[in-house]
PDB file of C-alpha atoms and ligand atoms in Angstrom:
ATOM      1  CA  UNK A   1      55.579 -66.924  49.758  1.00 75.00           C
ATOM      2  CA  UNK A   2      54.017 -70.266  50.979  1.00 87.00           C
ATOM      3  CA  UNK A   3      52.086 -72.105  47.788  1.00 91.00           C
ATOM      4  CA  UNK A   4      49.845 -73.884  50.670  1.00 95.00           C
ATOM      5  CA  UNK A   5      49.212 -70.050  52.214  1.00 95.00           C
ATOM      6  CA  UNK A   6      48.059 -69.149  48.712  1.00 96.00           C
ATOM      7  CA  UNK A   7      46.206 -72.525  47.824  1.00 97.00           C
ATOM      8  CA  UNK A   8      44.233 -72.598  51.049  1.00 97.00           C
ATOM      9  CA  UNK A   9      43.612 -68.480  51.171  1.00 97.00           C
ATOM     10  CA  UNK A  10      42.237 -69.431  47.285  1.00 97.00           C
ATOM     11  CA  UNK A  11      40.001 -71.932  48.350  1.00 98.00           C
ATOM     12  CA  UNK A  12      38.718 -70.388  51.643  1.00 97.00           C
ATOM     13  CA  UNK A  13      37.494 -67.238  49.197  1.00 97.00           C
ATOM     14  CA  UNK A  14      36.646 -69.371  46.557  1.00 97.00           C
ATOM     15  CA  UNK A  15      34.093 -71.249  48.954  1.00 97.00           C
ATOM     16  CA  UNK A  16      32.868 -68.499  51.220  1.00 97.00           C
ATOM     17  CA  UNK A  17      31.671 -66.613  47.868  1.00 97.00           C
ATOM     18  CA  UNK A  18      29.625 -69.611  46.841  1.00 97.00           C
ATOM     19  CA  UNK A  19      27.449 -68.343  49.852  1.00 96.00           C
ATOM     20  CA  UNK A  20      27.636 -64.892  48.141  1.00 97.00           C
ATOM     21  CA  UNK A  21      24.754 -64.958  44.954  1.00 96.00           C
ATOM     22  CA  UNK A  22      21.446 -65.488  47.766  1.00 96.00           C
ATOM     23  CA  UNK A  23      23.113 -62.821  50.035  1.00 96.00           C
ATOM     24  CA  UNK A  24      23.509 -60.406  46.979  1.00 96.00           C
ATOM     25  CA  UNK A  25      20.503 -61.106  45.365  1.00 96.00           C
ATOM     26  CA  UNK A  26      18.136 -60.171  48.534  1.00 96.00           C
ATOM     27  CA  UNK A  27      20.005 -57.171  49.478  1.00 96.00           C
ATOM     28  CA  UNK A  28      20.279 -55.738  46.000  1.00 95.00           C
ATOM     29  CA  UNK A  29      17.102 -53.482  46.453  1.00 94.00           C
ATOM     30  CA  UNK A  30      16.533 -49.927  46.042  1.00 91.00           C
ATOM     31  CA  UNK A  31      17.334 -47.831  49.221  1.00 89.00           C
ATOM     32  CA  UNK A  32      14.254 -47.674  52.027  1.00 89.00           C
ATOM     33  CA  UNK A  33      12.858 -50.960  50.466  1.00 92.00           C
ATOM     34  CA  UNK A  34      13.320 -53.948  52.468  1.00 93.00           C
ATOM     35  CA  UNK A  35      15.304 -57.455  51.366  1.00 94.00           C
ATOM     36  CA  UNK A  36      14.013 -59.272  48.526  1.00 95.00           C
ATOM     37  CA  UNK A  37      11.597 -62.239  49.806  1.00 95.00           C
ATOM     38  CA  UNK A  38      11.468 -63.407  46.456  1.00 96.00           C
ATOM     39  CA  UNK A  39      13.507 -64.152  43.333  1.00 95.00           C
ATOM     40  CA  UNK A  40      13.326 -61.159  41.440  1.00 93.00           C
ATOM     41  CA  UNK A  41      13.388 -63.319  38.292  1.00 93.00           C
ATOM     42  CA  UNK A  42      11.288 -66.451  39.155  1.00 95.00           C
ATOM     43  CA  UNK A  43       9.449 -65.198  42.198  1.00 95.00           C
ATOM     44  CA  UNK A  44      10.440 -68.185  43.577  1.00 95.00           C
ATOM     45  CA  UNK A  45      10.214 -66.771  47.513  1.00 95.00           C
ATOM     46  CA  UNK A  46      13.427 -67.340  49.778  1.00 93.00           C
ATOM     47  CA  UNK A  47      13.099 -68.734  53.132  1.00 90.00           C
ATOM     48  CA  UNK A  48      16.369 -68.323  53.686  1.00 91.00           C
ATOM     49  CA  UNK A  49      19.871 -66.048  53.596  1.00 92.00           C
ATOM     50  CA  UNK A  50      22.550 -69.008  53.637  1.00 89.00           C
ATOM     51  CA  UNK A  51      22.772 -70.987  50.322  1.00 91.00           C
ATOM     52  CA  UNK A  52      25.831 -72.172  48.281  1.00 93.00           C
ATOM     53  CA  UNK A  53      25.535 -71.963  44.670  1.00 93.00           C
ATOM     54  CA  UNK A  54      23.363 -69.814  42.241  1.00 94.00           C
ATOM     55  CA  UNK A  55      21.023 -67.153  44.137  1.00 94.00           C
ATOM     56  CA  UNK A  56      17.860 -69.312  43.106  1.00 94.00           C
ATOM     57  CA  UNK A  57      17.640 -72.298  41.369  1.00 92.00           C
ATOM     58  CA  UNK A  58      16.273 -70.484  37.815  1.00 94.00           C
ATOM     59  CA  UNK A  59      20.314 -68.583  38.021  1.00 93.00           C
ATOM     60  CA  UNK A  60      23.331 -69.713  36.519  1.00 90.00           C
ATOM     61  CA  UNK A  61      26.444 -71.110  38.830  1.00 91.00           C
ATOM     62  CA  UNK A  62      28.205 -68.183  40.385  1.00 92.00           C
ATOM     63  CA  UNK A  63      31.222 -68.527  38.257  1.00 95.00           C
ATOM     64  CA  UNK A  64      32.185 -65.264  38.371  1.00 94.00           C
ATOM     65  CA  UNK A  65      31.644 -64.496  42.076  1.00 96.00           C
ATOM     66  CA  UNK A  66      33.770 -68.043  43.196  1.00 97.00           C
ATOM     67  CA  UNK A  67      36.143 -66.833  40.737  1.00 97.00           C
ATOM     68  CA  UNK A  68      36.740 -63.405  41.832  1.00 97.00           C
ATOM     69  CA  UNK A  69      36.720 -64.826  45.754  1.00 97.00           C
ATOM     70  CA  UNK A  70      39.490 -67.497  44.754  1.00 98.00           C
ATOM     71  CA  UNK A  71      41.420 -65.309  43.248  1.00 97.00           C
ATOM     72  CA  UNK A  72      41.105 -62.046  45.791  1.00 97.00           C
ATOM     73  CA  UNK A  73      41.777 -63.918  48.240  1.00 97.00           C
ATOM     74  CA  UNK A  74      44.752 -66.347  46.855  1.00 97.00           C
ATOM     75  CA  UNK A  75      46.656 -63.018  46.139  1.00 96.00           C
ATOM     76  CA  UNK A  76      46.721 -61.518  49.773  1.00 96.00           C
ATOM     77  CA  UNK A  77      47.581 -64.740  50.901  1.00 96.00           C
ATOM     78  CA  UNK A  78      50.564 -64.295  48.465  1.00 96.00           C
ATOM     79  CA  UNK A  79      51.321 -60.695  49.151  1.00 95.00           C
ATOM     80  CA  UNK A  80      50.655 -60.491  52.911  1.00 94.00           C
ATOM     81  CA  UNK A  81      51.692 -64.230  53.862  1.00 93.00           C
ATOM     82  CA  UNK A  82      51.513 -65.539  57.693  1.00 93.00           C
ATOM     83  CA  UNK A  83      50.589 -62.565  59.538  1.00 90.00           C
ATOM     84  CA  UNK A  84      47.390 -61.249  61.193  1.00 88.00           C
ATOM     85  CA  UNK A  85      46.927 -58.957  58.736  1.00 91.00           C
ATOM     86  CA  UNK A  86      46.146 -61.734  56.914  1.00 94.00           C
ATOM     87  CA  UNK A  87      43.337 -63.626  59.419  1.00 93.00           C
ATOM     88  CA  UNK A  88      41.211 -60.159  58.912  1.00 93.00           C
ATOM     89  CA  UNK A  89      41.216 -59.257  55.284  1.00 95.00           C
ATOM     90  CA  UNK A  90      40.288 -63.301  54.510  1.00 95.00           C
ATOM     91  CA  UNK A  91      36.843 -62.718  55.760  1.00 95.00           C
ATOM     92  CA  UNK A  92      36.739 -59.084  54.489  1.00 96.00           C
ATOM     93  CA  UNK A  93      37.480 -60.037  51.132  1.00 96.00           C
ATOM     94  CA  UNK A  94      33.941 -61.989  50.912  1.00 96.00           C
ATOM     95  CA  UNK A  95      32.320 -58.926  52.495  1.00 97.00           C
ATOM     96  CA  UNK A  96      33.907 -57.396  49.472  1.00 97.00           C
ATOM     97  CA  UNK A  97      32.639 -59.554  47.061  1.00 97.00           C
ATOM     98  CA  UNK A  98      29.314 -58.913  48.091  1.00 97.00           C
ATOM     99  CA  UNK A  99      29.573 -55.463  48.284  1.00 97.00           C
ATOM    100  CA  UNK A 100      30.990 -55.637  44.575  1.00 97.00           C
ATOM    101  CA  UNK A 101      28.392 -57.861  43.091  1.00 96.00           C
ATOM    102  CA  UNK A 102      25.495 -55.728  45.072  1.00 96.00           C
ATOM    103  CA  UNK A 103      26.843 -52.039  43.612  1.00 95.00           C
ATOM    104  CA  UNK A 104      27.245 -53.810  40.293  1.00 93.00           C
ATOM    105  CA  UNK A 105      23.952 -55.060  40.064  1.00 92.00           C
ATOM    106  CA  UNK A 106      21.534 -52.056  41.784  1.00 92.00           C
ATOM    107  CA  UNK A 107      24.574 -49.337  42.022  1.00 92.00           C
ATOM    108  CA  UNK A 108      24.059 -49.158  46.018  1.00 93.00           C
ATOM    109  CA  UNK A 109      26.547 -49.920  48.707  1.00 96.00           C
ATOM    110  CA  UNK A 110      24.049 -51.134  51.570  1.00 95.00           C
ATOM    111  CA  UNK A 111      24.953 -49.464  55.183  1.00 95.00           C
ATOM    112  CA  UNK A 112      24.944 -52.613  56.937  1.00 94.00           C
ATOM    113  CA  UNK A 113      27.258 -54.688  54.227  1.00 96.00           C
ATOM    114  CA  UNK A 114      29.787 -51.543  54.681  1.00 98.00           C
ATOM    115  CA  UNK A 115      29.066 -51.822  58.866  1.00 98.00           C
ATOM    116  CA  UNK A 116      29.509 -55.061  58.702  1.00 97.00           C
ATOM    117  CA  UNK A 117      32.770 -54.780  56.842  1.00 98.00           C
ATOM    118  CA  UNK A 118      34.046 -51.994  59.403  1.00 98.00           C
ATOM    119  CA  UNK A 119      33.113 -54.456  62.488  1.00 98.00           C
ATOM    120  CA  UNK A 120      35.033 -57.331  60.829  1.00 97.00           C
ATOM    121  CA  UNK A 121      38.290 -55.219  60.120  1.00 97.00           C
ATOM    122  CA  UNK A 122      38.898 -52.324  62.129  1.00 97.00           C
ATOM    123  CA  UNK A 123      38.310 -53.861  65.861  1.00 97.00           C
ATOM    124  CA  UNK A 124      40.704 -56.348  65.062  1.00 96.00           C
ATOM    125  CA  UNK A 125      43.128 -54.464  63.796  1.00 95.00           C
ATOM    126  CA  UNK A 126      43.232 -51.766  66.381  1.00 95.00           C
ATOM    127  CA  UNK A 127      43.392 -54.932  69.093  1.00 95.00           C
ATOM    128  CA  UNK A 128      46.034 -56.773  67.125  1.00 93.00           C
ATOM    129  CA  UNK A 129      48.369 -53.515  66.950  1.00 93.00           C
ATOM    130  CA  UNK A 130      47.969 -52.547  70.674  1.00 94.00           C
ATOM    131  CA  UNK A 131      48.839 -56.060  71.381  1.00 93.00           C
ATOM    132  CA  UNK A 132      51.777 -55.928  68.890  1.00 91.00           C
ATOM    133  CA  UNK A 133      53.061 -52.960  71.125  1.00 94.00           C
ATOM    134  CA  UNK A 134      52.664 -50.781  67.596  1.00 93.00           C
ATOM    135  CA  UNK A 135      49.794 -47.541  68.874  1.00 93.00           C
ATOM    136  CA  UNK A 136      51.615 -45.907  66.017  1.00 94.00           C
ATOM    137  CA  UNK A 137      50.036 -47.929  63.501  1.00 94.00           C
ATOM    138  CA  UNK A 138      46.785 -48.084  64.858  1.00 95.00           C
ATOM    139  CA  UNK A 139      47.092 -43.921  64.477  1.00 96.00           C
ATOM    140  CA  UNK A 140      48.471 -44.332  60.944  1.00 97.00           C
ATOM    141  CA  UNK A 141      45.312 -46.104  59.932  1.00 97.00           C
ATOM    142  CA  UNK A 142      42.996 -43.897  61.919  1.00 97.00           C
ATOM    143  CA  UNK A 143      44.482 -40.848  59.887  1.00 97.00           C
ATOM    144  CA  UNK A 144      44.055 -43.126  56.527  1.00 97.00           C
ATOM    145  CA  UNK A 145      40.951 -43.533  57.506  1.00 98.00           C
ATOM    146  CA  UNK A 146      40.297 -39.824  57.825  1.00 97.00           C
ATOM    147  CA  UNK A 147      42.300 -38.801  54.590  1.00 96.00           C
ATOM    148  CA  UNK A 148      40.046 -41.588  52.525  1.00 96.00           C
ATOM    149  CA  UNK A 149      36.751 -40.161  53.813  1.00 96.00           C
ATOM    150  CA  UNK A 150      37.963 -36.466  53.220  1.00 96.00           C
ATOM    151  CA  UNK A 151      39.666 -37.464  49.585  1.00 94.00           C
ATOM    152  CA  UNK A 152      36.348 -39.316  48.541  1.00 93.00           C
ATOM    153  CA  UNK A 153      34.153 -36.432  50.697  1.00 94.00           C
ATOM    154  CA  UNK A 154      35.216 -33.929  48.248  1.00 93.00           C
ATOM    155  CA  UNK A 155      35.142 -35.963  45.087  1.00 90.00           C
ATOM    156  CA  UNK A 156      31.370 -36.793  45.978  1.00 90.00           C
ATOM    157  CA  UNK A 157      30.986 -32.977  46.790  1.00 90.00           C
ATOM    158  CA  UNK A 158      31.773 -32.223  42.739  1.00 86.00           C
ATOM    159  CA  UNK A 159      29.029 -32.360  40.562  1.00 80.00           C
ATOM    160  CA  UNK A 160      29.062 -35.071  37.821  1.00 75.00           C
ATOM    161  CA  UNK A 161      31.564 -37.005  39.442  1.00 74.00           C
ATOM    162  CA  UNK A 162      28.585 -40.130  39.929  1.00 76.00           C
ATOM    163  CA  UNK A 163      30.383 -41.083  43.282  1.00 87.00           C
ATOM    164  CA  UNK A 164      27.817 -41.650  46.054  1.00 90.00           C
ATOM    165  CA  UNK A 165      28.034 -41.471  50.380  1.00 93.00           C
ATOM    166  CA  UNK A 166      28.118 -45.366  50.030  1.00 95.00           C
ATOM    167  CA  UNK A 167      31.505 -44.805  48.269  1.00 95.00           C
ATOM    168  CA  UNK A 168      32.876 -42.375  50.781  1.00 96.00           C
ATOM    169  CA  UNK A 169      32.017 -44.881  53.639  1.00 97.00           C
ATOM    170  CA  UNK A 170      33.271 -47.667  51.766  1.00 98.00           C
ATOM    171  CA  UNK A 171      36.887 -45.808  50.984  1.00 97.00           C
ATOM    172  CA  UNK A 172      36.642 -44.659  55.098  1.00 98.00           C
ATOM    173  CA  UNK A 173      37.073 -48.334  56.175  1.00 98.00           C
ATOM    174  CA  UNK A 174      39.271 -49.395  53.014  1.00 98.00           C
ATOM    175  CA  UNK A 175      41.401 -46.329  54.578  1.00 98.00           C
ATOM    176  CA  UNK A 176      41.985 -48.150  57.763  1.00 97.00           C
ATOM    177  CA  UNK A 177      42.887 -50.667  56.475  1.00 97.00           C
ATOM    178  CA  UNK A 178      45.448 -49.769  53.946  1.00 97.00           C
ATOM    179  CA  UNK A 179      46.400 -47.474  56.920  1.00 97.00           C
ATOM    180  CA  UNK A 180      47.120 -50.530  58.868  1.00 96.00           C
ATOM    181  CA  UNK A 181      49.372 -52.121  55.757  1.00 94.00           C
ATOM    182  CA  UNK A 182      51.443 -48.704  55.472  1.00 95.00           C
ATOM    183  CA  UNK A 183      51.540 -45.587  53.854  1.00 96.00           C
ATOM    184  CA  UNK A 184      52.680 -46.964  50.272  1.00 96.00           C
ATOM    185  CA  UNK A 185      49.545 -49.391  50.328  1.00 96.00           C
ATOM    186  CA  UNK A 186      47.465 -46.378  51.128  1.00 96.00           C
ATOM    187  CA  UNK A 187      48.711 -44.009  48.585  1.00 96.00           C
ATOM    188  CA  UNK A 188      48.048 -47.014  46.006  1.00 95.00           C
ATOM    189  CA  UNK A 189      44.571 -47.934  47.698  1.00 94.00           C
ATOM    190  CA  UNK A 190      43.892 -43.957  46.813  1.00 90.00           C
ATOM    191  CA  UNK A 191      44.887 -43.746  43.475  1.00 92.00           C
ATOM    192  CA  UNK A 192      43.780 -47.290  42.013  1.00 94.00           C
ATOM    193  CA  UNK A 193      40.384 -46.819  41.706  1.00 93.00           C
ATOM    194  CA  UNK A 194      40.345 -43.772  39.587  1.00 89.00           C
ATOM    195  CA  UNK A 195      43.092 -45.205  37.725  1.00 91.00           C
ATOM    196  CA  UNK A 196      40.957 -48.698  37.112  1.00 89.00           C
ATOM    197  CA  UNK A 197      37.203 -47.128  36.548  1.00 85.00           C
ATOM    198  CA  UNK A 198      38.833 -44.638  33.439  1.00 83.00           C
ATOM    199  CA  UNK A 199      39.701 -47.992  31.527  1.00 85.00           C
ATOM    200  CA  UNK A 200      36.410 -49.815  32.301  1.00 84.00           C
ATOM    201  CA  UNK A 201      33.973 -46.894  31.674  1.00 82.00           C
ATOM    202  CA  UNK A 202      35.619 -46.249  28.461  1.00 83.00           C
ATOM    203  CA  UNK A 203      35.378 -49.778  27.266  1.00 85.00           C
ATOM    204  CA  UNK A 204      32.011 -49.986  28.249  1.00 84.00           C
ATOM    205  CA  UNK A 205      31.474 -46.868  26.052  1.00 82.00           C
ATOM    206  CA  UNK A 206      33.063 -48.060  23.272  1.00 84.00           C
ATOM    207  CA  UNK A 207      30.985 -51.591  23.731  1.00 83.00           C
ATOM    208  CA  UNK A 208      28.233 -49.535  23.889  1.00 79.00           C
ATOM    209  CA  UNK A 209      27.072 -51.311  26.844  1.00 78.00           C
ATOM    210  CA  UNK A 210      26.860 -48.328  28.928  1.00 76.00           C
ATOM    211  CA  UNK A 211      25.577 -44.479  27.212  1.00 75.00           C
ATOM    212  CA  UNK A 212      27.673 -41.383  28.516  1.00 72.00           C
ATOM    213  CA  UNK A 213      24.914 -40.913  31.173  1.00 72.00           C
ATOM    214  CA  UNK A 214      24.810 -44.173  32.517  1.00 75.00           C
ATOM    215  CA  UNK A 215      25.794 -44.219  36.357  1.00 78.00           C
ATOM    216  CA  UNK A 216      28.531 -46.800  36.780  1.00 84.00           C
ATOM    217  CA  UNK A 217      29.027 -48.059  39.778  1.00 91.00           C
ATOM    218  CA  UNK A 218      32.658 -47.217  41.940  1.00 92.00           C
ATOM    219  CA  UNK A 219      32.428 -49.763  45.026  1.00 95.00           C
ATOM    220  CA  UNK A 220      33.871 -52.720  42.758  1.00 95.00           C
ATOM    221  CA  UNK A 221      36.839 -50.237  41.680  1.00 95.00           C
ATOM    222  CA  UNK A 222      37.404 -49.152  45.271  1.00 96.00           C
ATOM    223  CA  UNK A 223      37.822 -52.855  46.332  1.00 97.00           C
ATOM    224  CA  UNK A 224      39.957 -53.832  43.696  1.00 96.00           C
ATOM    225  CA  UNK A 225      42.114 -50.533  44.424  1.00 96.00           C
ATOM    226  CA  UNK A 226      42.540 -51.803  48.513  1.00 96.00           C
ATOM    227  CA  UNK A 227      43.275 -55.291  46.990  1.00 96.00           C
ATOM    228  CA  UNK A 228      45.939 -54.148  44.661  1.00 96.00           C
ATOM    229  CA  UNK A 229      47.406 -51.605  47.613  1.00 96.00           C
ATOM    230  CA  UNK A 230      47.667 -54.362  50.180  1.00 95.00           C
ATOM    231  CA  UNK A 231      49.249 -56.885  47.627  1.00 91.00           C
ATOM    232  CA  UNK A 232      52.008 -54.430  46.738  1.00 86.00           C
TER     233      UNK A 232
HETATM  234 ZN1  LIG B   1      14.498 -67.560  40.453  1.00 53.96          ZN
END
């Protein structure tokens, strides 16, 4: 493990999720309605997608988001080190971030935040094993793929279960790419989620911050499930 891998992965995240609050807080919408042209708080309107810092100037510093960016990010630089793997999940990992914040805030998973996640990992990957004279993994990670959407197809099938399509897309490309890391990272990728959303829902309960009913949302468990099966 190179410290400077891990120090500059950190900071990379750390600043490329600055740019994540204005992105977040315009797509966070219900579905069918179009991007917010306005803070939702202030009304203050937005002229414009690309902005460091809080989502509008009446929000709080993104702590949260830069910290959750640094520290994504820092750890696959840790687990995965110098290899390509490594040049594709840095930009994913803000894609996830925004995914995360979005579900957490309006409990969607937009199509073209998961599209745009798929375009920025699974071209790559399937170019960088051809290249790598590996077709082999590029199939492994294709059936991933196919075993995540089927896994999370079902689950989503089962009534009460508060898992949406958004999910089963969002576990699809996660698939790939734990495909692409290996079978372990998959199996890990799989099970983490479940294993991380029991913990949190029932604190939540227990805070009362959240009523048996309440929907919770799964994208930020999925992404922290890939994140812990490509750092193992
Ligand atoms: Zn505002």
């Amino acid at each position: 493990m190179s410290p400077w891998l891990v120090l500059c992965s950190a900071v990379f995240g750390a600043a490329a999720a600055a740019f994540v609050p204005r992105v977040a807080h315009r797509l966070a919408v219900p579905r069918g309605t179009p991007a917010r042209a306005a803070c939702a708080r202030c009304d203050t309107p937005f002229t414009d997608w690309v902005r460091a810092g809080a989502a509008c100037s009446c929000a709080g510093a993104p702590v949260w988001t830069v910290v959750a960016g640094a520290l994504a990010a820092g750890l696959l630089g840790a687990a995965i080190g110098p290899a390509p793997l490594l040049l594709v999940v840095l930009p994913a990992t803000v894609l996830g971030v925004l995914l995360a914040v979005i579900d957490i805030w309006c409990l969607r998973l937009p199509d073209r935040v998961v599209a745009a996640l798929a375009g920025v990992t699974v071209p790559p990957l399937a170019v960088a094993a051809l290249l790598a004279g590996e077709p082999g993994r590029l199939g492994r990670a294709a059936v991933a793929a196919g075993l995540s959407a089927a896994a999370y197809g079902i689950i989503a099938l089962l009534p009460g279960h508060g898992l949406g399509l958004g999910d089963v897309k969002l576990a699809t490309v996660l698939g790939f790419v734990l495909g692409f890391a290996g079978w372990p990272a998959t199996a890990a990728g799989l099970l983490a989620p479940h294993l991380i959303n029991g913990p949190v829902a029932l604190a939540l309960l227990a805070s009362r911050r959240a009523g048996r009913r309440t929907a919770l949302p799964f994208g930020p468990a999925l992404l922290a499930g890939a994140l812990l099966g490509l750092s193992i």
